[in-house]
PDB file of C-alpha atoms in Angstrom:
ATOM      1  CA  MET A 238       1.607 -41.747 -87.543  1.00  0.00           C
ATOM      2  CA  ALA A 239       3.581 -39.976 -90.768  1.00  0.00           C
ATOM      3  CA  PRO A 240       6.706 -41.190 -90.633  1.00  0.00           C
ATOM      4  CA  ASP A 241       8.724 -38.469 -90.872  1.00  0.00           C
ATOM      5  CA  LYS A 242       6.816 -35.961 -88.039  1.00  0.00           C
ATOM      6  CA  GLU A 243       8.335 -35.640 -83.947  1.00  0.00           C
ATOM      7  CA  ARG A 244       5.970 -37.524 -82.728  1.00  0.00           C
ATOM      8  CA  HIS A 245       4.381 -36.314 -78.836  1.00  0.00           C
ATOM      9  CA  THR A 246       4.318 -38.986 -75.585  1.00  0.00           C
ATOM     10  CA  PRO A 247       2.644 -37.629 -72.864  1.00  0.00           C
ATOM     11  CA  PHE A 248       4.409 -37.462 -69.746  1.00  0.00           C
ATOM     12  CA  LEU A 249       3.129 -39.353 -67.493  1.00  0.00           C
ATOM     13  CA  THR A 250       3.206 -42.546 -70.029  1.00  0.00           C
ATOM     14  CA  SER A 251       7.234 -41.636 -70.863  1.00  0.00           C
ATOM     15  CA  LEU A 252       7.616 -40.905 -67.017  1.00  0.00           C
ATOM     16  CA  ILE A 253       6.825 -44.867 -66.695  1.00  0.00           C
ATOM     17  CA  ALA A 254       7.495 -45.973 -69.860  1.00  0.00           C
ATOM     18  CA  GLY A 255      11.198 -44.682 -68.726  1.00  0.00           C
ATOM     19  CA  GLY A 256      11.674 -46.095 -64.938  1.00  0.00           C
ATOM     20  CA  MET A 257      10.308 -49.409 -65.949  1.00  0.00           C
ATOM     21  CA  ALA A 258      12.931 -49.954 -69.300  1.00  0.00           C
ATOM     22  CA  GLY A 259      15.536 -48.484 -67.273  1.00  0.00           C
ATOM     23  CA  THR A 260      14.297 -50.857 -64.386  1.00  0.00           C
ATOM     24  CA  THR A 261      14.961 -53.629 -66.739  1.00  0.00           C
ATOM     25  CA  VAL A 262      17.819 -53.075 -68.290  1.00  0.00           C
ATOM     26  CA  ASP A 263      20.082 -51.855 -65.255  1.00  0.00           C
ATOM     27  CA  LEU A 264      19.124 -54.977 -63.534  1.00  0.00           C
ATOM     28  CA  ALA A 265      19.505 -57.451 -66.179  1.00  0.00           C
ATOM     29  CA  LEU A 266      23.230 -55.986 -67.369  1.00  0.00           C
ATOM     30  CA  PHE A 267      24.349 -55.567 -63.937  1.00  0.00           C
ATOM     31  CA  PRO A 268      27.258 -57.882 -64.331  1.00  0.00           C
ATOM     32  CA  ILE A 269      28.515 -56.139 -66.867  1.00  0.00           C
ATOM     33  CA  ASP A 270      28.641 -52.974 -65.574  1.00  0.00           C
ATOM     34  CA  THR A 271      30.694 -54.769 -62.113  1.00  0.00           C
ATOM     35  CA  LEU A 272      33.380 -55.780 -65.436  1.00  0.00           C
ATOM     36  CA  LYS A 273      34.101 -52.334 -66.075  1.00  0.00           C
ATOM     37  CA  THR A 274      33.587 -50.145 -63.293  1.00  0.00           C
ATOM     38  CA  ARG A 275      36.536 -53.113 -61.658  1.00  0.00           C
ATOM     39  CA  LEU A 276      38.774 -51.699 -64.819  1.00  0.00           C
ATOM     40  CA  GLN A 277      38.632 -48.622 -64.280  1.00  0.00           C
ATOM     41  CA  SER A 278      39.412 -48.483 -61.196  1.00  0.00           C
ATOM     42  CA  PRO A 279      43.424 -47.166 -59.662  1.00  0.00           C
ATOM     43  CA  GLN A 280      43.975 -50.699 -58.047  1.00  0.00           C
ATOM     44  CA  GLY A 281      43.750 -52.770 -61.227  1.00  0.00           C
ATOM     45  CA  PHE A 282      40.551 -54.966 -62.106  1.00  0.00           C
ATOM     46  CA  VAL A 283      41.906 -58.118 -59.173  1.00  0.00           C
ATOM     47  CA  ALA A 284      42.328 -55.713 -56.758  1.00  0.00           C
ATOM     48  CA  ALA A 285      39.277 -54.222 -56.778  1.00  0.00           C
ATOM     49  CA  GLY A 286      37.631 -58.126 -56.830  1.00  0.00           C
ATOM     50  CA  GLY A 287      38.190 -59.157 -60.184  1.00  0.00           C
ATOM     51  CA  PHE A 288      35.214 -61.392 -61.467  1.00  0.00           C
ATOM     52  CA  ARG A 289      33.705 -62.485 -58.114  1.00  0.00           C
ATOM     53  CA  GLY A 290      30.932 -60.871 -56.707  1.00  0.00           C
ATOM     54  CA  VAL A 291      29.644 -59.199 -59.078  1.00  0.00           C
ATOM     55  CA  TYR A 292      26.484 -58.231 -58.094  1.00  0.00           C
ATOM     56  CA  ARG A 293      28.009 -56.298 -54.886  1.00  0.00           C
ATOM     57  CA  GLY A 294      26.106 -52.888 -55.564  1.00  0.00           C
ATOM     58  CA  ILE A 295      22.854 -54.158 -57.529  1.00  0.00           C
ATOM     59  CA  MET A 296      20.287 -52.921 -54.159  1.00  0.00           C
ATOM     60  CA  ALA A 297      21.938 -48.995 -55.096  1.00  0.00           C
ATOM     61  CA  ALA A 298      21.386 -49.963 -59.026  1.00  0.00           C
ATOM     62  CA  ALA A 299      18.113 -51.296 -58.362  1.00  0.00           C
ATOM     63  CA  ALA A 300      16.931 -48.402 -55.852  1.00  0.00           C
ATOM     64  CA  GLY A 301      18.384 -45.130 -58.583  1.00  0.00           C
ATOM     65  CA  SER A 302      17.439 -47.241 -61.973  1.00  0.00           C
ATOM     66  CA  SER A 303      13.782 -46.993 -62.136  1.00  0.00           C
ATOM     67  CA  PRO A 304      13.143 -42.353 -60.790  1.00  0.00           C
ATOM     68  CA  GLY A 305      16.494 -41.759 -63.052  1.00  0.00           C
ATOM     69  CA  ALA A 306      15.169 -43.384 -66.154  1.00  0.00           C
ATOM     70  CA  ALA A 307      12.018 -42.026 -65.531  1.00  0.00           C
ATOM     71  CA  LEU A 308      13.082 -38.075 -65.018  1.00  0.00           C
ATOM     72  CA  PHE A 309      15.722 -38.407 -68.275  1.00  0.00           C
ATOM     73  CA  PHE A 310      12.488 -39.241 -70.590  1.00  0.00           C
ATOM     74  CA  GLY A 311       9.342 -37.644 -68.448  1.00  0.00           C
ATOM     75  CA  THR A 312      12.286 -35.093 -68.888  1.00  0.00           C
ATOM     76  CA  TYR A 313      13.416 -35.526 -72.706  1.00  0.00           C
ATOM     77  CA  GLU A 314       9.751 -35.979 -74.611  1.00  0.00           C
ATOM     78  CA  THR A 315       8.236 -33.862 -72.612  1.00  0.00           C
ATOM     79  CA  MET A 316      11.030 -30.719 -74.031  1.00  0.00           C
ATOM     80  CA  LYS A 317      10.734 -32.129 -77.556  1.00  0.00           C
ATOM     81  CA  PRO A 318       7.427 -30.926 -78.415  1.00  0.00           C
ATOM     82  CA  VAL A 319       9.093 -26.984 -76.910  1.00  0.00           C
ATOM     83  CA  ILE A 320      12.192 -26.938 -78.587  1.00  0.00           C
ATOM     84  CA  ALA A 321      10.656 -28.124 -82.308  1.00  0.00           C
ATOM     85  CA  ASN A 322       8.454 -24.985 -81.233  1.00  0.00           C
ATOM     86  CA  LEU A 323      10.687 -22.662 -80.522  1.00  0.00           C
ATOM     87  CA  GLN A 324      12.298 -23.720 -83.095  1.00  0.00           C
ATOM     88  CA  SER A 325       9.676 -22.256 -85.276  1.00  0.00           C
ATOM     89  CA  THR A 326       8.722 -19.880 -83.955  1.00  0.00           C
ATOM     90  CA  TYR A 327      12.462 -18.513 -84.283  1.00  0.00           C
ATOM     91  CA  ARG A 328      14.235 -19.787 -86.130  1.00  0.00           C
ATOM     92  CA  GLY A 329      11.217 -20.780 -89.192  1.00  0.00           C
ATOM     93  CA  GLU A 330      10.408 -24.440 -90.146  1.00  0.00           C
ATOM     94  CA  GLU A 331      12.098 -24.501 -93.499  1.00  0.00           C
ATOM     95  CA  ALA A 332      15.457 -24.784 -91.046  1.00  0.00           C
ATOM     96  CA  SER A 333      14.536 -25.952 -87.900  1.00  0.00           C
ATOM     97  CA  SER A 334      16.863 -29.385 -86.921  1.00  0.00           C
ATOM     98  CA  PRO A 335      15.151 -32.294 -85.593  1.00  0.00           C
ATOM     99  CA  ALA A 336      18.491 -33.448 -84.119  1.00  0.00           C
ATOM    100  CA  LEU A 337      18.886 -29.874 -82.460  1.00  0.00           C
ATOM    101  CA  THR A 338      15.423 -30.256 -80.486  1.00  0.00           C
ATOM    102  CA  HIS A 339      17.341 -33.813 -79.365  1.00  0.00           C
ATOM    103  CA  MET A 340      20.308 -32.950 -78.649  1.00  0.00           C
ATOM    104  CA  ILE A 341      19.155 -30.004 -76.484  1.00  0.00           C
ATOM    105  CA  SER A 342      16.044 -32.133 -75.368  1.00  0.00           C
ATOM    106  CA  ALA A 343      18.742 -35.275 -74.415  1.00  0.00           C
ATOM    107  CA  SER A 344      20.499 -32.776 -72.883  1.00  0.00           C
ATOM    108  CA  ILE A 345      18.400 -31.030 -70.580  1.00  0.00           C
ATOM    109  CA  GLY A 346      16.824 -34.509 -70.127  1.00  0.00           C
ATOM    110  CA  GLU A 347      19.650 -35.832 -68.219  1.00  0.00           C
ATOM    111  CA  ALA A 348      20.739 -32.869 -65.928  1.00  0.00           C
ATOM    112  CA  ALA A 349      18.175 -33.254 -64.463  1.00  0.00           C
ATOM    113  CA  ALA A 350      18.132 -37.534 -64.719  1.00  0.00           C
ATOM    114  CA  CYS A 351      21.783 -36.756 -62.874  1.00  0.00           C
ATOM    115  CA  LEU A 352      20.030 -35.267 -59.786  1.00  0.00           C
ATOM    116  CA  VAL A 353      18.838 -39.313 -59.468  1.00  0.00           C
ATOM    117  CA  ARG A 354      21.641 -41.204 -61.312  1.00  0.00           C
ATOM    118  CA  VAL A 355      24.894 -39.207 -59.607  1.00  0.00           C
ATOM    119  CA  PRO A 356      24.502 -40.287 -55.907  1.00  0.00           C
ATOM    120  CA  THR A 357      23.599 -43.944 -56.736  1.00  0.00           C
ATOM    121  CA  GLU A 358      26.885 -44.882 -59.258  1.00  0.00           C
ATOM    122  CA  VAL A 359      28.615 -42.879 -55.965  1.00  0.00           C
ATOM    123  CA  VAL A 360      26.932 -45.282 -53.763  1.00  0.00           C
ATOM    124  CA  LYS A 361      27.231 -48.154 -55.873  1.00  0.00           C
ATOM    125  CA  SER A 362      30.587 -47.878 -57.169  1.00  0.00           C
ATOM    126  CA  LYS A 363      32.111 -48.034 -53.502  1.00  0.00           C
ATOM    127  CA  MET A 364      30.553 -51.191 -53.349  1.00  0.00           C
ATOM    128  CA  GLN A 365      31.123 -52.731 -56.765  1.00  0.00           C
ATOM    129  CA  THR A 366      35.078 -51.955 -56.307  1.00  0.00           C
ATOM    130  CA  ASN A 367      35.087 -53.544 -52.527  1.00  0.00           C
ATOM    131  CA  ALA A 368      36.027 -50.122 -50.999  1.00  0.00           C
ATOM    132  CA  ALA A 369      36.579 -49.731 -47.562  1.00  0.00           C
ATOM    133  CA  GLY A 370      34.073 -50.122 -45.363  1.00  0.00           C
ATOM    134  CA  ALA A 371      31.630 -50.456 -48.210  1.00  0.00           C
ATOM    135  CA  SER A 372      30.027 -53.423 -46.637  1.00  0.00           C
ATOM    136  CA  SER A 373      25.968 -52.615 -47.510  1.00  0.00           C
ATOM    137  CA  LEU A 374      24.176 -50.358 -48.879  1.00  0.00           C
ATOM    138  CA  SER A 375      23.985 -48.355 -45.929  1.00  0.00           C
ATOM    139  CA  ALA A 376      26.903 -48.869 -44.411  1.00  0.00           C
ATOM    140  CA  THR A 377      28.225 -47.296 -47.344  1.00  0.00           C
ATOM    141  CA  PHE A 378      25.579 -44.873 -48.286  1.00  0.00           C
ATOM    142  CA  LYS A 379      27.150 -43.581 -44.676  1.00  0.00           C
ATOM    143  CA  LEU A 380      30.160 -43.546 -45.571  1.00  0.00           C
ATOM    144  CA  VAL A 381      29.382 -41.608 -48.162  1.00  0.00           C
ATOM    145  CA  VAL A 382      27.284 -39.248 -46.628  1.00  0.00           C
ATOM    146  CA  SER A 383      30.274 -39.181 -43.937  1.00  0.00           C
ATOM    147  CA  GLU A 384      32.490 -36.799 -46.626  1.00  0.00           C
ATOM    148  CA  LYS A 385      32.501 -34.369 -46.538  1.00  0.00           C
ATOM    149  CA  ASP A 386      35.786 -32.725 -48.084  1.00  0.00           C
ATOM    150  CA  GLY A 387      33.835 -29.855 -49.488  1.00  0.00           C
ATOM    151  CA  ARG A 388      34.909 -32.227 -53.212  1.00  0.00           C
ATOM    152  CA  ALA A 389      31.903 -32.365 -54.423  1.00  0.00           C
ATOM    153  CA  PHE A 390      28.765 -30.242 -54.909  1.00  0.00           C
ATOM    154  CA  GLY A 391      26.214 -29.358 -51.190  1.00  0.00           C
ATOM    155  CA  SER A 392      29.556 -31.441 -49.208  1.00  0.00           C
ATOM    156  CA  GLN A 393      28.361 -30.428 -46.020  1.00  0.00           C
ATOM    157  CA  VAL A 394      24.935 -31.523 -47.010  1.00  0.00           C
ATOM    158  CA  PHE A 395      25.263 -34.544 -48.852  1.00  0.00           C
ATOM    159  CA  GLY A 396      28.196 -35.255 -48.414  1.00  0.00           C
ATOM    160  CA  GLY A 397      30.067 -37.087 -51.123  1.00  0.00           C
ATOM    161  CA  LEU A 398      26.462 -38.643 -53.082  1.00  0.00           C
ATOM    162  CA  TYR A 399      27.414 -35.800 -55.969  1.00  0.00           C
ATOM    163  CA  ARG A 400      30.797 -36.467 -56.313  1.00  0.00           C
ATOM    164  CA  GLY A 401      31.321 -36.351 -60.060  1.00  0.00           C
ATOM    165  CA  TYR A 402      28.285 -34.267 -61.067  1.00  0.00           C
ATOM    166  CA  GLY A 403      29.567 -32.091 -63.312  1.00  0.00           C
ATOM    167  CA  ILE A 404      32.408 -34.162 -64.901  1.00  0.00           C
ATOM    168  CA  THR A 405      29.304 -36.943 -65.140  1.00  0.00           C
ATOM    169  CA  LEU A 406      27.304 -34.351 -66.637  1.00  0.00           C
ATOM    170  CA  MET A 407      30.200 -33.777 -68.912  1.00  0.00           C
ATOM    171  CA  ARG A 408      30.180 -37.275 -70.032  1.00  0.00           C
ATOM    172  CA  GLU A 409      26.299 -38.041 -70.693  1.00  0.00           C
ATOM    173  CA  VAL A 410      25.788 -34.350 -72.795  1.00  0.00           C
ATOM    174  CA  PRO A 411      27.909 -35.133 -75.003  1.00  0.00           C
ATOM    175  CA  PHE A 412      26.647 -39.435 -75.083  1.00  0.00           C
ATOM    176  CA  ALA A 413      23.802 -38.099 -76.159  1.00  0.00           C
ATOM    177  CA  PHE A 414      24.494 -35.348 -78.650  1.00  0.00           C
ATOM    178  CA  ILE A 415      25.953 -38.623 -80.276  1.00  0.00           C
ATOM    179  CA  GLN A 416      23.234 -41.237 -78.794  1.00  0.00           C
ATOM    180  CA  PHE A 417      19.910 -39.384 -79.648  1.00  0.00           C
ATOM    181  CA  PRO A 418      20.168 -37.709 -82.673  1.00  0.00           C
ATOM    182  CA  LEU A 419      21.017 -40.924 -84.463  1.00  0.00           C
ATOM    183  CA  TYR A 420      18.661 -43.121 -82.650  1.00  0.00           C
ATOM    184  CA  GLU A 421      15.271 -40.703 -83.809  1.00  0.00           C
ATOM    185  CA  ARG A 422      16.938 -40.768 -86.949  1.00  0.00           C
ATOM    186  CA  LEU A 423      17.755 -44.333 -87.530  1.00  0.00           C
ATOM    187  CA  LYS A 424      13.548 -44.598 -86.793  1.00  0.00           C
ATOM    188  CA  VAL A 425      12.918 -42.325 -89.023  1.00  0.00           C
ATOM    189  CA  GLU A 426      14.882 -43.773 -92.160  1.00  0.00           C
ATOM    190  CA  TRP A 427      13.575 -46.794 -91.000  1.00  0.00           C
ATOM    191  CA  ALA A 428       9.679 -45.692 -90.380  1.00  0.00           C
ATOM    192  CA  MET A 429      10.381 -43.828 -94.501  1.00  0.00           C
ATOM    193  CA  ILE A 430      11.706 -46.584 -96.126  1.00  0.00           C
ATOM    194  CA  GLN A 431       8.884 -49.458 -95.032  1.00  0.00           C
ATOM    195  CA  GLY A 432       6.563 -46.913 -94.419  1.00  0.00           C
ATOM    196  CA  PHE A 433       4.922 -47.143 -90.767  1.00  0.00           C
ATOM    197  CA  GLU A 434       5.890 -46.547 -87.099  1.00  0.00           C
ATOM    198  CA  THR A 435       9.320 -49.046 -86.666  1.00  0.00           C
ATOM    199  CA  SER A 436       8.456 -51.644 -83.722  1.00  0.00           C
ATOM    200  CA  PRO A 437       9.774 -51.849 -80.376  1.00  0.00           C
ATOM    201  CA  LEU A 438      12.055 -53.930 -82.360  1.00  0.00           C
ATOM    202  CA  GLN A 439      13.188 -52.363 -84.944  1.00  0.00           C
ATOM    203  CA  ALA A 440      14.155 -49.344 -82.183  1.00  0.00           C
ATOM    204  CA  ALA A 441      15.576 -51.596 -80.227  1.00  0.00           C
ATOM    205  CA  THR A 442      18.045 -52.275 -83.015  1.00  0.00           C
ATOM    206  CA  CYS A 443      18.269 -48.574 -83.893  1.00  0.00           C
ATOM    207  CA  GLY A 444      19.050 -47.993 -79.634  1.00  0.00           C
ATOM    208  CA  SER A 445      22.081 -50.714 -79.850  1.00  0.00           C
ATOM    209  CA  PHE A 446      24.108 -49.332 -82.551  1.00  0.00           C
ATOM    210  CA  SER A 447      23.486 -45.160 -81.729  1.00  0.00           C
ATOM    211  CA  GLY A 448      24.445 -46.269 -77.598  1.00  0.00           C
ATOM    212  CA  GLY A 449      27.437 -47.991 -78.972  1.00  0.00           C
ATOM    213  CA  ILE A 450      29.081 -46.073 -80.790  1.00  0.00           C
ATOM    214  CA  ALA A 451      28.497 -42.733 -78.445  1.00  0.00           C
ATOM    215  CA  ALA A 452      29.406 -45.080 -75.780  1.00  0.00           C
ATOM    216  CA  ALA A 453      33.212 -45.946 -77.295  1.00  0.00           C
ATOM    217  CA  PHE A 454      33.427 -41.742 -77.896  1.00  0.00           C
ATOM    218  CA  THR A 455      32.317 -40.610 -73.824  1.00  0.00           C
ATOM    219  CA  THR A 456      35.084 -43.611 -72.090  1.00  0.00           C
ATOM    220  CA  PRO A 457      37.541 -41.176 -71.544  1.00  0.00           C
ATOM    221  CA  LEU A 458      35.094 -39.226 -69.624  1.00  0.00           C
ATOM    222  CA  ASP A 459      33.516 -42.070 -68.196  1.00  0.00           C
ATOM    223  CA  VAL A 460      36.702 -43.535 -66.813  1.00  0.00           C
ATOM    224  CA  VAL A 461      37.438 -39.877 -65.281  1.00  0.00           C
ATOM    225  CA  LYS A 462      34.028 -40.247 -63.923  1.00  0.00           C
ATOM    226  CA  THR A 463      34.651 -43.527 -62.139  1.00  0.00           C
ATOM    227  CA  ARG A 464      37.704 -41.811 -60.834  1.00  0.00           C
ATOM    228  CA  LEU A 465      36.390 -39.429 -59.010  1.00  0.00           C
ATOM    229  CA  MET A 466      33.583 -40.969 -57.603  1.00  0.00           C
ATOM    230  CA  LEU A 467      35.713 -43.505 -56.180  1.00  0.00           C
ATOM    231  CA  GLY A 468      37.996 -40.808 -54.745  1.00  0.00           C
ATOM    232  CA  SER A 469      41.492 -42.048 -54.966  1.00  0.00           C
ATOM    233  CA  ASP A 470      43.860 -43.803 -56.599  1.00  0.00           C
ATOM    234  CA  LYS A 471      45.602 -46.984 -55.825  1.00  0.00           C
ATOM    235  CA  ASN A 472      47.360 -45.766 -52.606  1.00  0.00           C
ATOM    236  CA  GLY A 473      45.091 -43.321 -51.183  1.00  0.00           C
ATOM    237  CA  VAL A 474      45.909 -39.936 -52.766  1.00  0.00           C
ATOM    238  CA  LYS A 475      42.791 -38.350 -52.798  1.00  0.00           C
ATOM    239  CA  TYR A 476      41.575 -36.772 -56.809  1.00  0.00           C
ATOM    240  CA  HIS A 477      41.110 -32.935 -56.539  1.00  0.00           C
ATOM    241  CA  GLY A 478      38.633 -32.561 -59.632  1.00  0.00           C
ATOM    242  CA  ALA A 479      39.446 -33.670 -63.479  1.00  0.00           C
ATOM    243  CA  ASN A 480      42.139 -31.746 -64.269  1.00  0.00           C
ATOM    244  CA  ASP A 481      43.825 -33.748 -61.619  1.00  0.00           C
ATOM    245  CA  VAL A 482      42.299 -36.911 -62.381  1.00  0.00           C
ATOM    246  CA  ILE A 483      43.862 -36.777 -66.161  1.00  0.00           C
ATOM    247  CA  GLY A 484      47.203 -35.311 -65.644  1.00  0.00           C
ATOM    248  CA  ARG A 485      47.881 -38.036 -62.853  1.00  0.00           C
ATOM    249  CA  ILE A 486      46.767 -40.466 -65.098  1.00  0.00           C
ATOM    250  CA  LEU A 487      48.646 -38.893 -68.065  1.00  0.00           C
ATOM    251  CA  LYS A 488      52.101 -39.251 -66.014  1.00  0.00           C
ATOM    252  CA  GLU A 489      51.570 -41.743 -63.849  1.00  0.00           C
ATOM    253  CA  GLU A 490      49.767 -44.906 -66.057  1.00  0.00           C
ATOM    254  CA  GLY A 491      49.861 -43.577 -69.397  1.00  0.00           C
ATOM    255  CA  THR A 492      47.269 -42.705 -72.128  1.00  0.00           C
ATOM    256  CA  PRO A 493      45.682 -46.530 -73.107  1.00  0.00           C
ATOM    257  CA  VAL A 494      43.829 -45.979 -69.634  1.00  0.00           C
ATOM    258  CA  LEU A 495      41.407 -43.262 -71.081  1.00  0.00           C
ATOM    259  CA  LEU A 496      40.159 -46.178 -72.745  1.00  0.00           C
ATOM    260  CA  SER A 497      40.282 -48.443 -70.408  1.00  0.00           C
ATOM    261  CA  GLY A 498      36.872 -50.587 -69.924  1.00  0.00           C
ATOM    262  CA  ILE A 499      36.025 -49.606 -74.117  1.00  0.00           C
ATOM    263  CA  GLN A 500      34.985 -53.046 -74.429  1.00  0.00           C
ATOM    264  CA  PRO A 501      32.000 -54.220 -72.226  1.00  0.00           C
ATOM    265  CA  ARG A 502      31.170 -50.266 -71.685  1.00  0.00           C
ATOM    266  CA  VAL A 503      30.301 -50.552 -75.667  1.00  0.00           C
ATOM    267  CA  MET A 504      28.777 -53.969 -74.436  1.00  0.00           C
ATOM    268  CA  TRP A 505      27.021 -53.167 -72.336  1.00  0.00           C
ATOM    269  CA  ILE A 506      25.542 -50.471 -73.401  1.00  0.00           C
ATOM    270  CA  SER A 507      25.224 -52.018 -77.587  1.00  0.00           C
ATOM    271  CA  ILE A 508      22.882 -54.393 -75.002  1.00  0.00           C
ATOM    272  CA  GLY A 509      21.749 -52.391 -73.002  1.00  0.00           C
ATOM    273  CA  GLY A 510      20.402 -49.808 -75.340  1.00  0.00           C
ATOM    274  CA  PHE A 511      18.420 -52.997 -77.628  1.00  0.00           C
ATOM    275  CA  VAL A 512      16.714 -54.118 -74.474  1.00  0.00           C
ATOM    276  CA  PHE A 513      15.957 -50.333 -72.945  1.00  0.00           C
ATOM    277  CA  PHE A 514      14.748 -49.057 -75.792  1.00  0.00           C
ATOM    278  CA  GLY A 515      12.838 -51.953 -76.672  1.00  0.00           C
ATOM    279  CA  ALA A 516      11.054 -52.138 -73.342  1.00  0.00           C
ATOM    280  CA  TYR A 517      11.009 -48.200 -73.673  1.00  0.00           C
ATOM    281  CA  GLU A 518       8.382 -48.269 -76.612  1.00  0.00           C
ATOM    282  CA  SER A 519       7.160 -52.181 -75.556  1.00  0.00           C
ATOM    283  CA  TYR A 520       6.275 -50.058 -72.463  1.00  0.00           C
ATOM    284  CA  ARG A 521       5.080 -47.011 -74.664  1.00  0.00           C
ATOM    285  CA  SER A 522       2.299 -48.528 -76.743  1.00  0.00           C
ATOM    286  CA  LEU A 523       0.901 -50.635 -74.148  1.00  0.00           C
ATOM    287  CA  LEU A 524       0.846 -47.704 -72.387  1.00  0.00           C
ATOM    288  CA  MET A 525      -0.467 -45.118 -75.373  1.00  0.00           C
ATOM    289  CA  ASN A 526      -2.718 -47.960 -75.990  1.00  0.00           C
ATOM    290  CA  PHE A 527      -4.703 -48.848 -72.132  1.00  0.00           C
ATOM    291  CA  PRO A 528      -8.000 -47.904 -72.300  1.00  0.00           C
ATOM    292  CA  ARG A 529      -8.904 -44.992 -70.563  1.00  0.00           C
TER     293      ARG A 529
END
């Protein structure tokens, strides 16, 4: 493959490789995610559980990580050539932007993945912060589904499972806008320097660097997402949308709270990016070379 050309990955290959990579990273780094969620919890780190029970909610993560990552990469890899062809058709080959292709493809992929990721995050966050009634995976799921208060998309059917879907998209799309063009560009530049395609280890390094930068810039959105998914503040007063969360944080807790958990988030996503993209590229290479 010419290192400066867009590669194509079959849908099934990206689906399987993405699912396996998502499971690998989510399970390996789950304790760091728990600490980040507790730091962002309105009741405070210690009251939310501190360093105790850092694997609470891991079954929820395991249930959602594979299909969520599979949906993302299946959609992302499928949309890349589609968006590239549309750009070539309407803007001309020379005016086409690979970065724009990656931004749009990643955004569409995130919208698809969030259909699985958001319910998983809602249940997981409740368990990680030791919310009342969240004693087990099944109990927490029933608790969330029973929350038919109109604050979530389709709440009369899905309860609170899709609480925070909008803000999650608002976090994931800017994240994808930063991470994926940077990730893809770093791989292209590295490949051009050495004259051949990047290895899974090199791709993992690109993923780690781009993920850490994107994580830092999107931390405030992640804080708002966590608060919405938990549903209420430390006094049990319910949140009513992203604007309400932001307003109450600024008024009652101060601006620095919007950066709560930035250290573990950047560390988690940097390490996770290395593991995730390294695993994805390894699984992809293995599947692409698998005898048919």
